[in-house]
Amino acid sequence: MSPSGRRLLVAAVVVAAILLTALSVHALWAPWSGGTRPASDSVPPGAVTLTGGTAHDVVTLTVSAPVTGVTPVHVRLVPRDAAVRSSPVVTVSAALPTAGHATPDFTAVQAADNSYHVAGLPLMMSGRWEFLVAIDGDGRHGRLVFPFTVSP
């Protein structure tokens, strides 16, 4: 192959790599565009929001009061397939592995727009908690663990 042919081939590979990178970034960020993030005024001051995902959903967990005591928890599901209209059962629990503490599973109450709420999750002490969000129903099965530090 001539030097000019090699340069053309290298240029084509670089352009293809740039396009694939741009498409990948778009695919990763698309679920959050178009108002799928909670509005800043809907999240209480001091709340902490974490995002993860399963094969079927992008999952956002918001802990309203990240301190010891009873705290409300909000879960938002954004299906990766826009055609999905099912409403799975969402449960939330938490564990503090270093102290052997855990909460029971709380079934989240469905609200509008793929949002789910647990009125009060009891966090009995400060430390490095693990929040478990489970999604079950209509072929949507997923388990996510969100590491979370609770302040005293």
Tab-separated table of N, CA and C in Angstrom:
chain	number	residue	atom	x	y	z
A	1	MET	N	0.848	-1.164	0.000
A	1	MET	CA	0.000	0.000	0.000
A	1	MET	C	0.901	1.236	0.000
A	2	SER	N	0.513	2.232	-0.768
A	2	SER	CA	1.302	3.463	-0.877
A	2	SER	C	1.160	4.291	0.401
A	3	PRO	N	2.099	5.198	0.668
A	3	PRO	CA	2.010	6.061	1.855
A	3	PRO	C	0.734	6.897	1.881
A	4	SER	N	0.291	7.395	0.737
A	4	SER	CA	-0.935	8.196	0.731
A	4	SER	C	-2.156	7.312	1.015
A	5	GLY	N	-2.117	6.070	0.577
A	5	GLY	CA	-3.206	5.134	0.861
A	5	GLY	C	-3.271	4.799	2.350
A	6	ARG	N	-2.086	4.652	2.966
A	6	ARG	CA	-2.047	4.383	4.403
A	6	ARG	C	-2.591	5.571	5.193
A	7	ARG	N	-2.213	6.775	4.780
A	7	ARG	CA	-2.709	7.979	5.471
A	7	ARG	C	-4.234	8.060	5.357
A	8	LEU	N	-4.752	7.735	4.192
A	8	LEU	CA	-6.201	7.751	3.991
A	8	LEU	C	-6.877	6.703	4.875
A	9	LEU	N	-6.291	5.521	4.978
A	9	LEU	CA	-6.836	4.466	5.819
A	9	LEU	C	-6.801	4.878	7.294
A	10	VAL	N	-5.705	5.454	7.753
A	10	VAL	CA	-5.585	5.910	9.141
A	10	VAL	C	-6.616	7.009	9.423
A	11	ALA	N	-6.772	7.933	8.482
A	11	ALA	CA	-7.761	9.007	8.657
A	11	ALA	C	-9.173	8.428	8.762
A	12	ALA	N	-9.490	7.431	7.957
A	12	ALA	CA	-10.812	6.811	7.994
A	12	ALA	C	-11.039	6.111	9.329
A	13	VAL	N	-10.022	5.430	9.854
A	13	VAL	CA	-10.135	4.752	11.153
A	13	VAL	C	-10.333	5.773	12.266
A	14	VAL	N	-9.608	6.884	12.229
A	14	VAL	CA	-9.744	7.922	13.252
A	14	VAL	C	-11.147	8.529	13.218
A	15	VAL	N	-11.655	8.819	12.038
A	15	VAL	CA	-13.008	9.375	11.916
A	15	VAL	C	-14.035	8.375	12.442
A	16	ALA	N	-13.881	7.097	12.112
A	16	ALA	CA	-14.810	6.074	12.596
A	16	ALA	C	-14.756	5.980	14.121
A	17	ALA	N	-13.566	6.067	14.704
A	17	ALA	CA	-13.433	6.011	16.160
A	17	ALA	C	-14.096	7.210	16.817
A	18	ILE	N	-13.953	8.379	16.242
A	18	ILE	CA	-14.595	9.588	16.778
A	18	ILE	C	-16.112	9.448	16.707
A	19	LEU	N	-16.632	8.958	15.603
A	19	LEU	CA	-18.079	8.769	15.470
A	19	LEU	C	-18.616	7.743	16.471
A	20	LEU	N	-17.901	6.628	16.645
A	20	LEU	CA	-18.334	5.618	17.607
A	20	LEU	C	-18.309	6.165	19.032
A	21	THR	N	-17.309	6.956	19.364
A	21	THR	CA	-17.230	7.569	20.689
A	21	THR	C	-18.404	8.516	20.904
A	22	ALA	N	-18.703	9.348	19.908
A	22	ALA	CA	-19.817	10.288	20.025
A	22	ALA	C	-21.145	9.546	20.189
A	23	LEU	N	-21.352	8.476	19.437
A	23	LEU	CA	-22.577	7.689	19.566
A	23	LEU	C	-22.668	7.021	20.934
A	24	SER	N	-21.558	6.534	21.450
A	24	SER	CA	-21.553	5.903	22.775
A	24	SER	C	-21.900	6.905	23.857
A	25	VAL	N	-21.322	8.090	23.796
A	25	VAL	CA	-21.626	9.130	24.783
A	25	VAL	C	-23.099	9.505	24.698
A	26	HIS	N	-23.607	9.647	23.499
A	26	HIS	CA	-25.021	9.977	23.328
A	26	HIS	C	-25.912	8.883	23.916
A	27	ALA	N	-25.576	7.623	23.665
A	27	ALA	CA	-26.381	6.513	24.179
A	27	ALA	C	-26.368	6.462	25.702
A	28	LEU	N	-25.244	6.805	26.308
A	28	LEU	CA	-25.161	6.804	27.770
A	28	LEU	C	-25.930	7.961	28.387
A	29	TRP	N	-25.917	9.127	27.749
A	29	TRP	CA	-26.545	10.310	28.335
A	29	TRP	C	-27.990	10.507	27.899
A	30	ALA	N	-28.430	9.835	26.863
A	30	ALA	CA	-29.792	10.032	26.359
A	30	ALA	C	-30.879	9.776	27.392
A	31	PRO	N	-30.763	8.747	28.259
A	31	PRO	CA	-31.852	8.536	29.218
A	31	PRO	C	-32.068	9.709	30.163
A	32	TRP	N	-31.070	10.578	30.336
A	32	TRP	CA	-31.218	11.684	31.271
A	32	TRP	C	-31.657	12.968	30.599
A	33	SER	N	-31.717	12.972	29.310
A	33	SER	CA	-32.138	14.192	28.625
A	33	SER	C	-33.653	14.249	28.557
A	34	GLY	N	-34.180	15.400	28.239
A	34	GLY	CA	-35.620	15.532	28.058
A	34	GLY	C	-36.407	15.556	29.344
A	35	GLY	N	-35.809	16.044	30.418
A	35	GLY	CA	-36.548	16.223	31.652
A	35	GLY	C	-36.683	14.977	32.506
A	36	THR	N	-35.851	13.959	32.297
A	36	THR	CA	-35.974	12.769	33.113
A	36	THR	C	-35.259	12.905	34.443
A	37	ARG	N	-34.421	13.897	34.623
A	37	ARG	CA	-33.840	14.154	35.936
A	37	ARG	C	-34.859	14.885	36.779
A	38	PRO	N	-34.841	14.646	38.088
A	38	PRO	CA	-35.782	15.379	38.910
A	38	PRO	C	-35.473	16.869	38.870
A	39	ALA	N	-36.520	17.677	38.865
A	39	ALA	CA	-36.313	19.122	38.888
A	39	ALA	C	-35.612	19.499	40.175
A	40	SER	N	-34.743	20.500	40.122
A	40	SER	CA	-33.957	20.857	41.291
A	40	SER	C	-34.840	21.281	42.454
A	41	ASP	N	-36.022	21.834	42.185
A	41	ASP	CA	-36.891	22.230	43.275
A	41	ASP	C	-37.669	21.045	43.854
A	42	SER	N	-37.648	19.866	43.176
A	42	SER	CA	-38.346	18.705	43.706
A	42	SER	C	-37.457	17.887	44.638
A	43	VAL	N	-36.167	18.175	44.671
A	43	VAL	CA	-35.245	17.479	45.550
A	43	VAL	C	-35.019	18.350	46.780
A	44	PRO	N	-35.289	17.821	47.974
A	44	PRO	CA	-35.129	18.627	49.182
A	44	PRO	C	-33.683	19.069	49.370
A	45	PRO	N	-33.467	20.231	49.996
A	45	PRO	CA	-32.099	20.670	50.280
A	45	PRO	C	-31.389	19.629	51.148
A	46	GLY	N	-30.165	19.318	50.812
A	46	GLY	CA	-29.395	18.331	51.558
A	46	GLY	C	-29.598	16.906	51.103
A	47	ALA	N	-30.541	16.670	50.199
A	47	ALA	CA	-30.793	15.320	49.692
A	47	ALA	C	-29.614	14.864	48.837
A	48	VAL	N	-29.448	13.551	48.755
A	48	VAL	CA	-28.383	12.974	47.942
A	48	VAL	C	-29.016	12.090	46.884
A	49	THR	N	-28.569	12.250	45.630
A	49	THR	CA	-29.100	11.479	44.517
A	49	THR	C	-27.979	10.651	43.899
A	50	LEU	N	-28.258	9.364	43.705
A	50	LEU	CA	-27.310	8.437	43.088
A	50	LEU	C	-27.992	7.782	41.896
A	51	THR	N	-27.239	7.489	40.855
A	51	THR	CA	-27.812	6.895	39.646
A	51	THR	C	-27.051	5.627	39.286
A	52	GLY	N	-27.803	4.611	38.888
A	52	GLY	CA	-27.239	3.348	38.432
A	52	GLY	C	-28.128	2.803	37.334
A	53	GLY	N	-27.932	1.560	36.990
A	53	GLY	CA	-28.767	1.015	35.936
A	53	GLY	C	-28.767	-0.487	35.895
A	54	THR	N	-29.831	-1.020	35.316
A	54	THR	CA	-29.952	-2.443	35.039
A	54	THR	C	-30.015	-2.601	33.526
A	55	ALA	N	-30.201	-3.819	33.068
A	55	ALA	CA	-30.332	-4.040	31.631
A	55	ALA	C	-31.576	-3.373	31.077
A	56	HIS	N	-32.578	-3.130	31.950
A	56	HIS	CA	-33.856	-2.601	31.483
A	56	HIS	C	-34.130	-1.154	31.868
A	57	ASP	N	-33.489	-0.659	32.928
A	57	ASP	CA	-33.838	0.662	33.449
A	57	ASP	C	-32.615	1.452	33.900
A	58	VAL	N	-32.722	2.767	33.781
A	58	VAL	CA	-31.811	3.675	34.466
A	58	VAL	C	-32.516	3.998	35.777
A	59	VAL	N	-31.819	3.832	36.896
A	59	VAL	CA	-32.431	3.953	38.212
A	59	VAL	C	-31.769	5.098	38.967
A	60	THR	N	-32.600	6.014	39.469
A	60	THR	CA	-32.112	7.136	40.270
A	60	THR	C	-32.687	6.994	41.673
A	61	LEU	N	-31.814	6.969	42.667
A	61	LEU	CA	-32.201	6.869	44.068
A	61	LEU	C	-31.920	8.204	44.731
A	62	THR	N	-32.918	8.781	45.393
A	62	THR	CA	-32.739	10.026	46.133
A	62	THR	C	-33.078	9.767	47.590
A	63	VAL	N	-32.093	10.027	48.457
A	63	VAL	CA	-32.289	9.911	49.899
A	63	VAL	C	-32.516	11.323	50.402
A	64	SER	N	-33.716	11.570	50.931
A	64	SER	CA	-34.110	12.933	51.291
A	64	SER	C	-33.314	13.516	52.443
A	65	ALA	N	-33.061	12.723	53.472
A	65	ALA	CA	-32.340	13.223	54.647
A	65	ALA	C	-31.238	12.228	54.990
A	66	PRO	N	-30.046	12.422	54.457
A	66	PRO	CA	-28.975	11.435	54.649
A	66	PRO	C	-28.322	11.515	56.035
A	67	VAL	N	-29.146	11.366	57.081
A	67	VAL	CA	-28.663	11.351	58.460
A	67	VAL	C	-29.356	10.211	59.192
A	68	THR	N	-28.898	9.908	60.400
A	68	THR	CA	-29.537	8.837	61.160
A	68	THR	C	-30.976	9.202	61.477
A	69	GLY	N	-31.801	8.187	61.585
A	69	GLY	CA	-33.225	8.388	61.821
A	69	GLY	C	-34.024	7.814	60.671
A	70	VAL	N	-35.257	8.237	60.560
A	70	VAL	CA	-36.143	7.767	59.485
A	70	VAL	C	-36.101	8.775	58.354
A	71	THR	N	-35.825	8.285	57.154
A	71	THR	CA	-35.698	9.181	56.001
A	71	THR	C	-36.545	8.704	54.829
A	72	PRO	N	-37.187	9.637	54.125
A	72	PRO	CA	-37.903	9.267	52.894
A	72	PRO	C	-36.904	8.935	51.775
A	73	VAL	N	-37.306	8.004	50.926
A	73	VAL	CA	-36.476	7.589	49.790
A	73	VAL	C	-37.332	7.630	48.536
A	74	HIS	N	-36.755	8.140	47.462
A	74	HIS	CA	-37.439	8.278	46.186
A	74	HIS	C	-36.653	7.483	45.144
A	75	VAL	N	-37.341	6.690	44.339
A	75	VAL	CA	-36.717	5.925	43.251
A	75	VAL	C	-37.403	6.313	41.960
A	76	ARG	N	-36.612	6.591	40.960
A	76	ARG	CA	-37.145	6.930	39.629
A	76	ARG	C	-36.594	5.932	38.630
A	77	LEU	N	-37.465	5.329	37.837
A	77	LEU	CA	-37.065	4.389	36.788
A	77	LEU	C	-37.259	5.047	35.432
A	78	VAL	N	-36.266	4.941	34.595
A	78	VAL	CA	-36.394	5.381	33.206
A	78	VAL	C	-36.099	4.154	32.349
A	79	PRO	N	-37.136	3.550	31.757
A	79	PRO	CA	-36.913	2.358	30.937
A	79	PRO	C	-35.979	2.662	29.762
A	80	ARG	N	-35.070	1.743	29.513
A	80	ARG	CA	-34.151	1.903	28.374
A	80	ARG	C	-34.903	1.721	27.051
A	81	ASP	N	-35.985	0.961	27.078
A	81	ASP	CA	-36.833	0.765	25.898
A	81	ASP	C	-38.066	1.655	26.073
A	82	ALA	N	-38.221	2.645	25.228
A	82	ALA	CA	-39.314	3.609	25.347
A	82	ALA	C	-40.687	2.952	25.232
A	83	ALA	N	-40.760	1.774	24.647
A	83	ALA	CA	-42.043	1.098	24.465
A	83	ALA	C	-42.529	0.418	25.751
A	84	VAL	N	-41.658	0.272	26.750
A	84	VAL	CA	-42.038	-0.391	27.999
A	84	VAL	C	-43.003	0.484	28.774
A	85	ARG	N	-44.152	-0.080	29.116
A	85	ARG	CA	-45.170	0.676	29.852
A	85	ARG	C	-45.569	-0.040	31.142
A	86	SER	N	-44.862	-1.104	31.501
A	86	SER	CA	-45.238	-1.868	32.682
A	86	SER	C	-44.828	-1.140	33.960
A	87	SER	N	-45.446	-1.530	35.054
A	87	SER	CA	-45.143	-0.963	36.364
A	87	SER	C	-44.650	-2.074	37.271
A	88	PRO	N	-43.348	-2.233	37.393
A	88	PRO	CA	-42.830	-3.306	38.231
A	88	PRO	C	-43.008	-2.985	39.718
A	89	VAL	N	-42.783	-3.986	40.546
A	89	VAL	CA	-42.756	-3.786	41.992
A	89	VAL	C	-41.331	-3.362	42.350
A	90	VAL	N	-41.219	-2.270	43.098
A	90	VAL	CA	-39.913	-1.751	43.506
A	90	VAL	C	-39.828	-1.848	45.020
A	91	THR	N	-38.768	-2.481	45.510
A	91	THR	CA	-38.534	-2.533	46.953
A	91	THR	C	-37.200	-1.880	47.260
A	92	VAL	N	-37.121	-1.302	48.463
A	92	VAL	CA	-35.896	-0.630	48.913
A	92	VAL	C	-35.565	-1.144	50.307
A	93	SER	N	-34.302	-1.436	50.541
A	93	SER	CA	-33.822	-1.803	51.871
A	93	SER	C	-32.418	-1.231	52.015
A	94	ALA	N	-31.882	-1.315	53.214
A	94	ALA	CA	-30.535	-0.809	53.451
A	94	ALA	C	-29.829	-1.711	54.449
A	95	ALA	N	-28.505	-1.798	54.315
A	95	ALA	CA	-27.706	-2.603	55.237
A	95	ALA	C	-26.443	-1.828	55.594
A	96	LEU	N	-26.012	-2.004	56.824
A	96	LEU	CA	-24.749	-1.442	57.302
A	96	LEU	C	-23.867	-2.635	57.654
A	97	PRO	N	-23.139	-3.173	56.656
A	97	PRO	CA	-22.409	-4.430	56.842
A	97	PRO	C	-21.391	-4.396	57.987
A	98	THR	N	-20.768	-3.265	58.226
A	98	THR	CA	-19.737	-3.210	59.262
A	98	THR	C	-20.296	-3.338	60.666
A	99	ALA	N	-21.599	-3.081	60.843
A	99	ALA	CA	-22.212	-3.182	62.164
A	99	ALA	C	-23.272	-4.274	62.237
A	100	GLY	N	-23.545	-4.927	61.114
A	100	GLY	CA	-24.540	-5.994	61.103
A	100	GLY	C	-25.975	-5.501	61.161
A	101	HIS	N	-26.217	-4.251	60.811
A	101	HIS	CA	-27.580	-3.705	60.808
A	101	HIS	C	-28.179	-3.813	59.409
A	102	ALA	N	-29.501	-4.003	59.360
A	102	ALA	CA	-30.208	-4.018	58.081
A	102	ALA	C	-31.657	-3.646	58.318
A	103	THR	N	-32.261	-3.068	57.305
A	103	THR	CA	-33.691	-2.766	57.367
A	103	THR	C	-34.430	-3.866	56.624
A	104	PRO	N	-35.715	-4.022	56.889
A	104	PRO	CA	-36.493	-4.955	56.055
A	104	PRO	C	-36.698	-4.350	54.666
A	105	ASP	N	-37.207	-5.158	53.755
A	105	ASP	CA	-37.573	-4.647	52.427
A	105	ASP	C	-38.843	-3.816	52.564
A	106	PHE	N	-38.813	-2.605	52.046
A	106	PHE	CA	-39.989	-1.745	52.012
A	106	PHE	C	-40.460	-1.671	50.571
A	107	THR	N	-41.721	-2.015	50.327
A	107	THR	CA	-42.283	-1.898	48.985
A	107	THR	C	-42.575	-0.427	48.731
A	108	ALA	N	-42.001	0.099	47.673
A	108	ALA	CA	-42.191	1.508	47.330
A	108	ALA	C	-43.565	1.707	46.704
A	109	VAL	N	-44.186	2.811	47.051
A	109	VAL	CA	-45.496	3.168	46.519
A	109	VAL	C	-45.294	3.900	45.199
A	110	GLN	N	-45.990	3.438	44.160
A	110	GLN	CA	-45.823	4.063	42.854
A	110	GLN	C	-46.520	5.413	42.816
A	111	ALA	N	-45.821	6.388	42.273
A	111	ALA	CA	-46.377	7.714	42.022
A	111	ALA	C	-46.392	7.898	40.506
A	112	ALA	N	-46.649	9.079	40.060
A	112	ALA	CA	-46.700	9.356	38.622
A	112	ALA	C	-45.316	9.279	37.992
A	113	ASP	N	-45.307	9.031	36.692
A	113	ASP	CA	-44.104	9.171	35.883
A	113	ASP	C	-42.946	8.274	36.314
A	114	ASN	N	-43.215	6.975	36.545
A	114	ASN	CA	-42.193	5.995	36.909
A	114	ASN	C	-41.443	6.339	38.187
A	115	SER	N	-42.093	7.028	39.094
A	115	SER	CA	-41.498	7.362	40.382
A	115	SER	C	-42.093	6.478	41.459
A	116	TYR	N	-41.280	6.149	42.446
A	116	TYR	CA	-41.691	5.306	43.555
A	116	TYR	C	-41.167	5.936	44.842
A	117	HIS	N	-41.940	5.779	45.936
A	117	HIS	CA	-41.557	6.408	47.198
A	117	HIS	C	-41.661	5.425	48.359
A	118	VAL	N	-40.700	5.529	49.262
A	118	VAL	CA	-40.776	4.876	50.562
A	118	VAL	C	-40.824	6.015	51.564
A	119	ALA	N	-41.886	6.066	52.362
A	119	ALA	CA	-42.098	7.196	53.271
A	119	ALA	C	-41.009	7.300	54.327
A	120	GLY	N	-40.533	6.176	54.820
A	120	GLY	CA	-39.515	6.261	55.858
A	120	GLY	C	-38.677	5.006	55.959
A	121	LEU	N	-37.400	5.135	55.682
A	121	LEU	CA	-36.447	4.035	55.807
A	121	LEU	C	-35.626	4.306	57.069
A	122	PRO	N	-35.672	3.397	58.066
A	122	PRO	CA	-34.980	3.660	59.329
A	122	PRO	C	-33.476	3.386	59.238
A	123	LEU	N	-32.695	4.404	59.468
A	123	LEU	CA	-31.232	4.288	59.462
A	123	LEU	C	-30.759	4.501	60.901
A	124	MET	N	-30.453	3.396	61.601
A	124	MET	CA	-30.254	3.457	63.041
A	124	MET	C	-28.912	4.009	63.506
A	125	MET	N	-27.954	4.151	62.618
A	125	MET	CA	-26.678	4.740	63.020
A	125	MET	C	-25.918	5.239	61.795
A	126	SER	N	-24.925	6.074	62.043
A	126	SER	CA	-24.129	6.594	60.934
A	126	SER	C	-23.155	5.517	60.458
A	127	GLY	N	-22.665	5.687	59.250
A	127	GLY	CA	-21.710	4.744	58.684
A	127	GLY	C	-21.925	4.566	57.194
A	128	ARG	N	-21.225	3.591	56.638
A	128	ARG	CA	-21.265	3.300	55.204
A	128	ARG	C	-22.363	2.272	54.917
A	129	TRP	N	-23.529	2.755	54.556
A	129	TRP	CA	-24.681	1.922	54.261
A	129	TRP	C	-24.658	1.469	52.809
A	130	GLU	N	-25.389	0.414	52.531
A	130	GLU	CA	-25.634	-0.041	51.168
A	130	GLU	C	-27.144	-0.078	50.974
A	131	PHE	N	-27.642	0.732	50.062
A	131	PHE	CA	-29.062	0.748	49.742
A	131	PHE	C	-29.287	-0.244	48.606
A	132	LEU	N	-30.246	-1.140	48.786
A	132	LEU	CA	-30.572	-2.118	47.764
A	132	LEU	C	-31.921	-1.756	47.168
A	133	VAL	N	-31.942	-1.578	45.853
A	133	VAL	CA	-33.190	-1.326	45.126
A	133	VAL	C	-33.438	-2.560	44.265
A	134	ALA	N	-34.598	-3.168	44.455
A	134	ALA	CA	-34.967	-4.353	43.678
A	134	ALA	C	-36.158	-4.011	42.795
A	135	ILE	N	-36.090	-4.441	41.536
A	135	ILE	CA	-37.135	-4.177	40.545
A	135	ILE	C	-37.586	-5.529	40.006
A	136	ASP	N	-38.877	-5.816	40.136
A	136	ASP	CA	-39.399	-7.101	39.676
A	136	ASP	C	-40.747	-6.917	39.004
A	137	GLY	N	-40.896	-7.540	37.839
A	137	GLY	CA	-42.193	-7.564	37.181
A	137	GLY	C	-42.119	-7.383	35.689
A	138	ASP	N	-42.937	-8.154	34.970
A	138	ASP	CA	-43.048	-8.069	33.512
A	138	ASP	C	-41.697	-8.151	32.811
A	139	GLY	N	-40.870	-9.090	33.237
A	139	GLY	CA	-39.577	-9.292	32.598
A	139	GLY	C	-38.517	-8.309	33.033
A	140	ARG	N	-38.849	-7.394	33.907
A	140	ARG	CA	-37.873	-6.413	34.411
A	140	ARG	C	-37.435	-6.872	35.803
A	141	HIS	N	-36.283	-7.520	35.861
A	141	HIS	CA	-35.748	-7.999	37.126
A	141	HIS	C	-34.365	-7.400	37.299
A	142	GLY	N	-34.184	-6.687	38.379
A	142	GLY	CA	-32.884	-6.083	38.602
A	142	GLY	C	-32.649	-5.821	40.072
A	143	ARG	N	-31.391	-5.832	40.445
A	143	ARG	CA	-30.963	-5.524	41.805
A	143	ARG	C	-29.807	-4.549	41.707
A	144	LEU	N	-29.937	-3.444	42.395
A	144	LEU	CA	-28.861	-2.454	42.404
A	144	LEU	C	-28.455	-2.175	43.830
A	145	VAL	N	-27.162	-2.012	44.048
A	145	VAL	CA	-26.636	-1.644	45.356
A	145	VAL	C	-26.010	-0.271	45.213
A	146	PHE	N	-26.489	0.657	46.034
A	146	PHE	CA	-25.963	2.020	46.040
A	146	PHE	C	-25.203	2.232	47.344
A	147	PRO	N	-23.884	2.393	47.300
A	147	PRO	CA	-23.133	2.684	48.522
A	147	PRO	C	-23.422	4.116	48.961
A	148	PHE	N	-23.590	4.294	50.275
A	148	PHE	CA	-24.062	5.578	50.750
A	148	PHE	C	-23.567	5.810	52.176
A	149	THR	N	-22.982	6.961	52.436
A	149	THR	CA	-22.525	7.280	53.780
A	149	THR	C	-23.556	8.124	54.496
A	150	VAL	N	-23.969	7.663	55.674
A	150	VAL	CA	-24.937	8.373	56.497
A	150	VAL	C	-24.173	9.093	57.594
A	151	SER	N	-24.423	10.391	57.730
A	151	SER	CA	-23.773	11.206	58.737
A	151	SER	C	-24.487	11.070	60.076
A	152	PRO	N	-23.761	11.339	61.178
A	152	PRO	CA	-24.415	11.272	62.502
A	152	PRO	C	-25.456	12.362	62.674
